[in-house]
mmCIF file of C-alpha atoms in Angstrom:
data_model
loop_
_atom_site.group_PDB
_atom_site.id
_atom_site.type_symbol
_atom_site.label_atom_id
_atom_site.label_comp_id
_atom_site.label_asym_id
_atom_site.label_seq_id
_atom_site.Cartn_x
_atom_site.Cartn_y
_atom_site.Cartn_z
ATOM 1 C CA MET A 286 -7.400 -9.244 -19.665
ATOM 2 C CA LYS A 287 -10.832 -8.904 -18.142
ATOM 3 C CA LYS A 288 -11.276 -7.794 -14.540
ATOM 4 C CA VAL A 289 -12.093 -10.496 -12.017
ATOM 5 C CA PHE A 290 -14.901 -9.479 -9.688
ATOM 6 C CA LEU A 291 -15.123 -10.284 -6.014
ATOM 7 C CA CYS A 292 -18.384 -10.267 -4.074
ATOM 8 C CA LEU A 293 -18.453 -10.352 -0.247
ATOM 9 C CA ILE A 294 -14.816 -10.063 0.805
ATOM 10 C CA GLY A 295 -12.263 -7.312 0.575
ATOM 11 C CA PHE A 296 -9.095 -9.329 0.296
ATOM 12 C CA LEU A 297 -7.559 -12.282 -1.466
ATOM 13 C CA VAL A 298 -7.260 -15.570 0.382
ATOM 14 C CA PHE A 299 -4.576 -17.068 -1.794
ATOM 15 C CA ASN A 300 -5.042 -20.746 -1.009
ATOM 16 C CA GLN A 301 -8.785 -20.604 -1.727
ATOM 17 C CA GLY A 302 -8.345 -19.071 -5.132
ATOM 18 C CA TYR A 303 -9.943 -15.722 -4.410
ATOM 19 C CA VAL A 304 -8.700 -12.595 -6.130
ATOM 20 C CA LEU A 305 -7.828 -9.228 -4.691
ATOM 21 C CA ALA A 306 -10.509 -6.738 -3.804
ATOM 22 C CA GLN A 307 -11.924 -4.211 -6.216
ATOM 23 C CA SER A 308 -11.513 -6.256 -9.372
ATOM 24 C CA TRP A 309 -7.797 -5.833 -9.920
ATOM 25 C CA THR A 310 -6.274 -7.705 -12.816
ATOM 26 C CA PRO A 311 -3.476 -10.220 -12.076
ATOM 27 C CA GLU A 312 -0.967 -7.605 -13.265
ATOM 28 C CA GLU A 313 -2.406 -5.018 -10.884
ATOM 29 C CA GLN A 314 -2.398 -7.586 -8.081
ATOM 30 C CA LEU A 315 1.318 -8.129 -8.731
ATOM 31 C CA GLU A 316 1.898 -4.380 -8.576
ATOM 32 C CA LEU A 317 -0.036 -4.174 -5.316
ATOM 33 C CA PHE A 318 2.065 -7.061 -3.990
ATOM 34 C CA GLY A 319 5.126 -4.887 -4.593
ATOM 35 C CA TYR A 320 3.636 -2.039 -2.580
ATOM 36 C CA CYS A 321 2.370 -4.072 0.364
ATOM 37 C CA GLU A 322 3.023 -7.815 0.665
ATOM 38 C CA LYS A 323 6.627 -7.531 -0.431
ATOM 39 C CA GLN A 324 7.360 -5.229 2.500
ATOM 40 C CA PHE A 325 5.616 -7.618 4.890
ATOM 41 C CA LEU A 326 7.689 -10.562 3.687
ATOM 42 C CA MET A 327 10.903 -8.613 4.072
ATOM 43 C CA LYS A 328 10.211 -7.001 7.443
ATOM 44 C CA GLU A 329 8.143 -9.627 9.236
ATOM 45 C CA LEU A 330 9.478 -12.872 7.766
ATOM 46 C CA GLY A 331 13.066 -11.800 7.128
ATOM 47 C CA ILE A 332 12.975 -12.631 3.423
ATOM 48 C CA SER A 333 15.404 -10.842 1.124
ATOM 49 C CA GLU A 334 14.125 -8.393 -1.472
ATOM 50 C CA GLU A 335 15.238 -10.677 -4.302
ATOM 51 C CA THR A 336 13.363 -13.642 -2.826
ATOM 52 C CA ALA A 337 10.300 -11.516 -2.076
ATOM 53 C CA ASN A 338 10.210 -10.478 -5.737
ATOM 54 C CA LYS A 339 10.311 -14.145 -6.732
ATOM 55 C CA VAL A 340 7.416 -14.879 -4.374
ATOM 56 C CA GLY A 341 5.452 -12.161 -6.139
ATOM 57 C CA GLN A 342 6.127 -13.755 -9.515
ATOM 58 C CA ILE A 343 5.112 -17.196 -8.209
ATOM 59 C CA ASN A 344 1.881 -15.803 -6.805
ATOM 60 C CA TYR A 345 1.206 -14.035 -10.099
ATOM 61 C CA TRP A 346 1.696 -17.319 -11.954
ATOM 62 C CA ALA A 347 -0.653 -19.074 -9.526
ATOM 63 C CA THR A 348 -3.322 -16.407 -9.967
ATOM 64 C CA LEU A 349 -3.252 -16.923 -13.726
ATOM 65 C CA GLN A 350 -3.551 -20.691 -13.250
ATOM 66 C CA LYS A 351 -6.525 -20.320 -10.910
ATOM 67 C CA LEU A 352 -8.274 -17.966 -13.306
ATOM 68 C CA LYS A 353 -7.858 -20.585 -16.036
ATOM 69 C CA ILE A 354 -9.351 -23.205 -13.713
ATOM 70 C CA GLU A 355 -12.278 -20.860 -13.092
ATOM 71 C CA ALA A 356 -12.747 -20.448 -16.826
ATOM 72 C CA ASN A 357 -12.308 -24.197 -17.514
ATOM 73 C CA THR A 358 -9.355 -23.460 -19.798
ATOM 74 C CA ASN A 359 -6.505 -24.860 -17.694
ATOM 75 C CA ASP A 360 -4.926 -27.833 -19.443
ATOM 76 C CA THR A 361 -2.399 -28.464 -16.655
ATOM 77 C CA PHE A 362 -4.263 -28.160 -13.349
ATOM 78 C CA ALA A 363 -7.785 -29.282 -12.479
ATOM 79 C CA THR A 364 -8.106 -27.846 -8.971
ATOM 80 C CA VAL A 365 -6.871 -24.951 -6.864
ATOM 81 C CA ASN A 366 -5.219 -27.437 -4.489
ATOM 82 C CA GLU A 367 -3.074 -28.789 -7.330
ATOM 83 C CA VAL A 368 -1.908 -25.239 -8.055
ATOM 84 C CA ASN A 369 -1.122 -24.692 -4.377
ATOM 85 C CA GLN A 370 0.989 -27.841 -4.262
ATOM 86 C CA GLU A 371 2.955 -26.581 -7.244
ATOM 87 C CA VAL A 372 3.353 -23.217 -5.528
ATOM 88 C CA LEU A 373 4.918 -24.938 -2.511
ATOM 89 C CA LYS A 374 7.389 -26.654 -4.862
ATOM 90 C CA LYS A 375 8.261 -23.306 -6.413
ATOM 91 C CA TYR A 376 8.716 -21.795 -2.941
ATOM 92 C CA LYS A 377 11.047 -24.666 -2.034
ATOM 93 C CA ALA A 378 13.126 -23.919 -5.138
ATOM 94 C CA ILE A 379 13.822 -20.448 -3.715
ATOM 95 C CA SER A 380 14.589 -21.862 -0.238
ATOM 96 C CA ILE A 381 11.224 -21.134 1.379
ATOM 97 C CA THR A 382 10.042 -24.296 3.096
ATOM 98 C CA GLY A 383 8.120 -25.659 6.066
ATOM 99 C CA ASP A 384 5.929 -23.414 8.176
ATOM 100 C CA LYS A 385 7.212 -20.279 6.471
ATOM 101 C CA ALA A 386 6.102 -21.542 3.063
ATOM 102 C CA LYS A 387 2.703 -22.584 4.412
ATOM 103 C CA SER A 388 2.227 -19.257 6.192
ATOM 104 C CA ILE A 389 2.881 -17.379 2.952
ATOM 105 C CA LEU A 390 0.597 -19.683 0.983
ATOM 106 C CA ASN A 391 -2.218 -19.378 3.514
ATOM 107 C CA ARG A 392 -1.759 -15.699 4.178
ATOM 108 C CA GLU A 393 -4.701 -13.399 3.597
ATOM 109 C CA TYR A 394 -3.538 -10.915 0.972
ATOM 110 C CA VAL A 395 -4.807 -7.502 1.946
ATOM 111 C CA SER A 396 -6.171 -5.087 -0.631
ATOM 112 C CA GLY A 397 -3.957 -2.262 0.613
ATOM 113 C CA CYS A 398 -1.504 -1.011 3.229
ATOM 114 C CA ALA A 399 -0.278 2.283 4.682
ATOM 115 C CA ILE A 400 1.501 3.398 1.492
ATOM 116 C CA THR A 401 -1.682 2.889 -0.568
ATOM 117 C CA GLN A 402 -4.034 4.601 1.869
ATOM 118 C CA LEU A 403 -5.604 7.897 0.839
ATOM 119 C CA ASN A 404 -7.296 9.925 3.559
ATOM 120 C CA PRO A 405 -8.602 13.174 2.047
ATOM 121 C CA ASN A 406 -10.275 15.660 4.364
ATOM 122 C CA LYS A 407 -13.225 17.137 2.485
ATOM 123 C CA ALA A 408 -13.363 20.017 4.951
ATOM 124 C CA TYR A 409 -10.166 21.344 3.343
ATOM 125 C CA ASP A 410 -11.673 21.506 -0.131
ATOM 126 C CA THR A 411 -12.551 25.195 0.139
ATOM 127 C CA LEU A 412 -9.190 26.187 1.620
ATOM 128 C CA SER A 413 -6.152 27.083 -0.466
ATOM 129 C CA LYS A 414 -2.769 25.609 0.418
ATOM 130 C CA VAL A 415 -1.719 29.002 1.811
ATOM 131 C CA GLN A 416 -4.788 29.098 4.033
ATOM 132 C CA LEU A 417 -4.077 25.568 5.228
ATOM 133 C CA VAL A 418 -0.488 26.447 6.105
ATOM 134 C CA THR A 419 -1.606 29.546 8.023
ATOM 135 C CA SER A 420 -4.247 27.605 9.953
ATOM 136 C CA TYR A 421 -1.853 24.776 10.796
ATOM 137 C CA LYS A 422 0.778 27.214 12.030
ATOM 138 C CA THR A 423 -1.706 29.072 14.205
ATOM 139 C CA LYS A 424 -3.113 25.935 15.787
ATOM 140 C CA TYR A 425 -0.279 23.395 15.810
ATOM 141 C CA ARG A 426 3.133 24.960 15.210
ATOM 142 C CA LYS A 427 4.139 25.213 18.877
ATOM 143 C CA LYS A 428 2.669 21.822 19.721
ATOM 144 C CA LEU A 429 4.583 20.253 16.831
ATOM 145 C CA ILE A 430 7.844 21.864 17.967
ATOM 146 C CA ASP A 431 7.363 20.646 21.539
ATOM 147 C CA GLN A 432 6.293 17.094 20.710
ATOM 148 C CA LEU A 433 8.964 16.393 18.091
ATOM 149 C CA GLY A 434 11.761 18.408 19.702
ATOM 150 C CA ILE A 435 12.392 20.431 16.539
ATOM 151 C CA ASN A 436 12.926 24.097 15.715
ATOM 152 C CA GLY A 437 10.588 26.560 14.029
ATOM 153 C CA ARG A 438 12.082 26.165 10.559
ATOM 154 C CA GLN A 439 11.674 22.400 10.696
ATOM 155 C CA ALA A 440 8.102 22.725 11.926
ATOM 156 C CA ASP A 441 7.290 25.111 9.072
ATOM 157 C CA MET A 442 8.674 22.676 6.488
ATOM 158 C CA ILE A 443 6.650 19.812 7.938
ATOM 159 C CA ILE A 444 3.498 21.939 8.004
ATOM 160 C CA ASP A 445 4.058 22.944 4.377
ATOM 161 C CA ALA A 446 4.436 19.269 3.423
ATOM 162 C CA GLU A 447 1.230 18.387 5.234
ATOM 163 C CA ALA A 448 -0.727 21.162 3.535
ATOM 164 C CA TRP A 449 0.611 20.027 0.152
ATOM 165 C CA LYS A 450 -0.413 16.437 0.885
ATOM 166 C CA GLN A 451 -3.922 17.435 1.891
ATOM 167 C CA LYS A 452 -4.548 19.395 -1.308
ATOM 168 C CA GLU A 453 -3.070 16.661 -3.508
ATOM 169 C CA SER A 454 -5.164 14.045 -1.683
ATOM 170 C CA LEU A 455 -8.341 15.874 -2.641
ATOM 171 C CA LEU A 456 -7.329 15.767 -6.306
ATOM 172 C CA ILE A 457 -6.535 12.048 -6.211
ATOM 173 C CA ALA A 458 -9.821 11.385 -4.400
ATOM 174 C CA GLN A 459 -11.612 12.395 -7.587
ATOM 175 C CA ILE A 460 -10.315 9.219 -9.252
ATOM 176 C CA PRO A 461 -12.847 6.355 -8.872
ATOM 177 C CA VAL A 462 -11.880 3.744 -6.276
ATOM 178 C CA THR A 463 -12.259 1.101 -9.007
ATOM 179 C CA ASP A 464 -9.420 2.710 -11.009
ATOM 180 C CA PHE A 465 -6.007 1.279 -10.067
ATOM 181 C CA ASN A 466 -4.417 4.607 -11.001
ATOM 182 C CA ARG A 467 -5.827 5.912 -7.730
ATOM 183 C CA ILE A 468 -3.542 3.509 -5.873
ATOM 184 C CA ARG A 469 -0.549 4.355 -8.069
ATOM 185 C CA LYS A 470 -0.984 8.080 -7.524
ATOM 186 C CA THR A 471 -1.531 7.558 -3.800
ATOM 187 C CA VAL A 472 1.748 5.644 -3.513
ATOM 188 C CA LEU A 473 3.568 8.442 -5.333
ATOM 189 C CA LEU A 474 1.883 10.983 -3.061
ATOM 190 C CA ASN A 475 2.831 9.211 0.159
ATOM 191 C CA ASN A 476 6.419 8.685 -0.984
ATOM 192 C CA GLU A 477 6.770 12.346 -1.959
ATOM 193 C CA TYR A 478 5.166 13.437 1.327
ATOM 194 C CA ALA A 479 7.706 11.380 3.283
ATOM 195 C CA ARG A 480 10.520 12.864 1.181
ATOM 196 C CA LYS A 481 9.319 16.410 1.858
ATOM 197 C CA ILE A 482 9.196 15.755 5.598
ATOM 198 C CA VAL A 483 12.715 14.299 5.636
ATOM 199 C CA LEU A 484 13.961 17.474 3.916
ATOM 200 C CA ALA A 485 13.284 19.187 7.240
ATOM 201 C CA ASP A 486 16.442 17.397 8.449
ATOM 202 C CA ILE A 487 14.731 15.179 10.983
ATOM 203 C CA SER A 488 15.305 11.568 12.019
ATOM 204 C CA GLU A 489 13.291 8.568 10.865
ATOM 205 C CA SER A 490 11.635 8.458 14.279
ATOM 206 C CA GLN A 491 10.698 12.138 14.066
ATOM 207 C CA LYS A 492 9.351 11.578 10.547
ATOM 208 C CA GLU A 493 7.008 8.874 11.824
ATOM 209 C CA GLN A 494 5.990 11.121 14.718
ATOM 210 C CA ALA A 495 5.201 13.946 12.301
ATOM 211 C CA ILE A 496 3.046 11.681 10.135
ATOM 212 C CA GLN A 497 1.154 10.449 13.185
ATOM 213 C CA PHE A 498 0.840 13.986 14.542
ATOM 214 C CA PHE A 499 -1.248 15.127 11.588
ATOM 215 C CA ILE A 500 -3.281 11.937 11.539
ATOM 216 C CA GLN A 501 -4.313 12.759 15.087
ATOM 217 C CA ASN A 502 -4.498 16.554 14.709
ATOM 218 C CA GLN A 503 -6.737 17.940 11.977
ATOM 219 C CA LEU A 504 -8.190 21.422 11.718
#
């Protein structure tokens, strides 16, 4: 299926028939929904995972319908509004009604979220992972121990995870931003990074603190 290009905006406004940023196909949009919007629906709107998955499938169906309208090949719907009305019916069938249904329909669908964000530091390109670890330990080991309330072994494991993430980020950054594989690999990277940090035997709160620590403290 051909890519659908977007000019001027960096997100999908679902009820106006726009498509996600950076020319993602409907299938890629559905995958991105699973990374980002699904979590929003579950955490912020209190929707179950099963229902959130169904919302994703409904939105995917609607995207296909709107693309057919754009291409003048839709034999069922003539306008985007007709598709939206059908979407509301489909939401109602999975017990999403009223303001909640309208808020989901009218929601601006972002082109990414924290799990899909890649933030490579080009200054680290000439440093090996070992050099990164050494530099982090020299500059931040004690500060990390004090701020997170952890011991030296835990700090060393977190620092090693951060150095690994930085080097892997530089490799992924070589993938063009128009290639959806960049997002896929970034999600895998961020999940593995979180797993490595948790191996240091720290709490969820400390994990989040560690992630924020290195966002705020670079060499």
